[in-house]
């Protein structure tokens, strides 16, 4: 389970239930600070090239503190981007010096946009009866708080009642959560499985089955793209392929019949380059057909 789902009461029920339930859950980042004394002096163990873990037990549970270099770089970059945007807005406010009420509105909008990055800036706002000047409106980055947050970036704290499990296995299982979430996003957005309007159970089952088969094809396309064209996503490939249309040309003949020529359009140069990269060959043009005038009528 993700860290936003399990509460202490739920986990207690899972541990003490008649049929014990085994779990592996993420915990809020605040838990890392609460348990700092337990893990601070423990050695790191490498479970992957860019992932290290520390293990300790607490009240019958196994805690796994994991550190991912890739996740650390991503979290730092995201915070840096939001913080830089917030500072630009604050500098612009300090330059224009709007009325106090207008300043508070702008600060509120900037806070909403910055999210958690807003907490790393100390702001001195003018008091109720003060004018907005460069002396009454000041701000600065809380470097101590920012450095402390950066030291925690990329860290996950997992807890489990599988106390004898290999930490590398626990980490791999937890990472599967992101893959599952990716599948749900793909089914809901790219494949459009929702909403399901069918009122009969067997029709709803068929709807889900077709969506699942479509997802299998999408994964196949994704894996093919990873091998032959790593920069392409399945969505990008399908968008390119959608430019190839199937048309049918009807040509009247002197005896009143019609010559039918089913044809697919020739791909553009960039589409053809993509097909070559993916090692996909278009089928040959279908053979012509002849229809009588009576069958047309």
PDB file of N, CA, C and O in Angstrom, residues 89-99 102-103 106 132 134 137:
ATOM      1  N   UNK A  89       8.536  35.529  -8.592  1.00  0.00           N
ATOM      2  CA  UNK A  89       7.285  36.225  -8.306  1.00  0.00           C
ATOM      3  C   UNK A  89       7.449  37.191  -7.135  1.00  0.00           C
ATOM      4  O   UNK A  89       6.946  38.321  -7.173  1.00  0.00           O
ATOM      5  N   UNK A  90       8.157  36.764  -6.094  1.00  0.00           N
ATOM      6  CA  UNK A  90       8.357  37.631  -4.930  1.00  0.00           C
ATOM      7  C   UNK A  90       9.203  38.851  -5.291  1.00  0.00           C
ATOM      8  O   UNK A  90       8.943  39.965  -4.814  1.00  0.00           O
ATOM      9  N   UNK A  91      10.210  38.651  -6.129  1.00  0.00           N
ATOM     10  CA  UNK A  91      11.029  39.794  -6.562  1.00  0.00           C
ATOM     11  C   UNK A  91      10.192  40.783  -7.364  1.00  0.00           C
ATOM     12  O   UNK A  91      10.350  42.006  -7.226  1.00  0.00           O
ATOM     13  N   UNK A  92       9.307  40.239  -8.211  1.00  0.00           N
ATOM     14  CA  UNK A  92       8.449  41.123  -9.001  1.00  0.00           C
ATOM     15  C   UNK A  92       7.507  41.908  -8.078  1.00  0.00           C
ATOM     16  O   UNK A  92       7.253  43.108  -8.307  1.00  0.00           O
ATOM     17  N   UNK A  93       6.978  41.270  -7.033  1.00  0.00           N
ATOM     18  CA  UNK A  93       6.107  41.976  -6.085  1.00  0.00           C
ATOM     19  C   UNK A  93       6.885  43.057  -5.344  1.00  0.00           C
ATOM     20  O   UNK A  93       6.377  44.164  -5.110  1.00  0.00           O
ATOM     21  N   UNK A  94       8.098  42.742  -4.960  1.00  0.00           N
ATOM     22  CA  UNK A  94       8.899  43.719  -4.199  1.00  0.00           C
ATOM     23  C   UNK A  94       9.314  44.898  -5.082  1.00  0.00           C
ATOM     24  O   UNK A  94       9.561  45.999  -4.594  1.00  0.00           O
ATOM     25  N   UNK A  95       9.360  44.629  -6.375  1.00  0.00           N
ATOM     26  CA  UNK A  95       9.696  45.710  -7.301  1.00  0.00           C
ATOM     27  C   UNK A  95       8.496  46.609  -7.563  1.00  0.00           C
ATOM     28  O   UNK A  95       8.614  47.842  -7.614  1.00  0.00           O
ATOM     29  N   UNK A  96       7.313  46.021  -7.717  1.00  0.00           N
ATOM     30  CA  UNK A  96       6.104  46.810  -8.015  1.00  0.00           C
ATOM     31  C   UNK A  96       5.451  47.390  -6.760  1.00  0.00           C
ATOM     32  O   UNK A  96       4.753  48.400  -6.833  1.00  0.00           O
ATOM     33  N   UNK A  97       5.640  46.720  -5.592  1.00  0.00           N
ATOM     34  CA  UNK A  97       5.093  47.174  -4.310  1.00  0.00           C
ATOM     35  C   UNK A  97       3.602  47.514  -4.416  1.00  0.00           C
ATOM     36  O   UNK A  97       3.193  48.681  -4.313  1.00  0.00           O
ATOM     37  N   UNK A  98       2.749  46.534  -4.606  1.00  0.00           N
ATOM     38  CA  UNK A  98       1.305  46.786  -4.688  1.00  0.00           C
ATOM     39  C   UNK A  98       0.721  47.120  -3.316  1.00  0.00           C
ATOM     40  O   UNK A  98       1.409  47.054  -2.296  1.00  0.00           O
ATOM     41  N   UNK A  99      -0.541  47.484  -3.273  1.00  0.00           N
ATOM     42  CA  UNK A  99      -1.225  47.712  -2.004  1.00  0.00           C
ATOM     43  C   UNK A  99      -1.209  46.430  -1.169  1.00  0.00           C
ATOM     44  O   UNK A  99      -1.095  45.320  -1.697  1.00  0.00           O
ATOM     45  N   UNK A 102      -3.730  43.710  -2.105  1.00  0.00           N
ATOM     46  CA  UNK A 102      -3.344  43.091  -3.377  1.00  0.00           C
ATOM     47  C   UNK A 102      -2.109  42.212  -3.201  1.00  0.00           C
ATOM     48  O   UNK A 102      -1.999  41.125  -3.791  1.00  0.00           O
ATOM     49  N   UNK A 103      -1.191  42.661  -2.349  1.00  0.00           N
ATOM     50  CA  UNK A 103       0.019  41.873  -2.081  1.00  0.00           C
ATOM     51  C   UNK A 103      -0.344  40.533  -1.439  1.00  0.00           C
ATOM     52  O   UNK A 103       0.188  39.479  -1.819  1.00  0.00           O
ATOM     53  N   UNK A 106      -1.691  38.145  -4.004  1.00  0.00           N
ATOM     54  CA  UNK A 106      -0.622  37.600  -4.850  1.00  0.00           C
ATOM     55  C   UNK A 106       0.213  36.572  -4.092  1.00  0.00           C
ATOM     56  O   UNK A 106       0.628  35.553  -4.656  1.00  0.00           O
ATOM     57  N   UNK A 132       3.281  49.271   2.201  1.00  0.00           N
ATOM     58  CA  UNK A 132       4.135  48.261   1.564  1.00  0.00           C
ATOM     59  C   UNK A 132       5.368  48.958   1.001  1.00  0.00           C
ATOM     60  O   UNK A 132       5.294  49.717   0.026  1.00  0.00           O
ATOM     61  N   UNK A 134       9.981  48.498   0.682  1.00  0.00           N
ATOM     62  CA  UNK A 134      11.049  47.505   0.625  1.00  0.00           C
ATOM     63  C   UNK A 134      11.594  47.195   2.009  1.00  0.00           C
ATOM     64  O   UNK A 134      12.337  46.225   2.179  1.00  0.00           O
ATOM     65  N   UNK A 137       8.388  44.766   3.486  1.00  0.00           N
ATOM     66  CA  UNK A 137       8.146  43.531   2.725  1.00  0.00           C
ATOM     67  C   UNK A 137       9.489  42.921   2.353  1.00  0.00           C
ATOM     68  O   UNK A 137      10.170  43.395   1.446  1.00  0.00           O
TER      69      UNK A 137
END
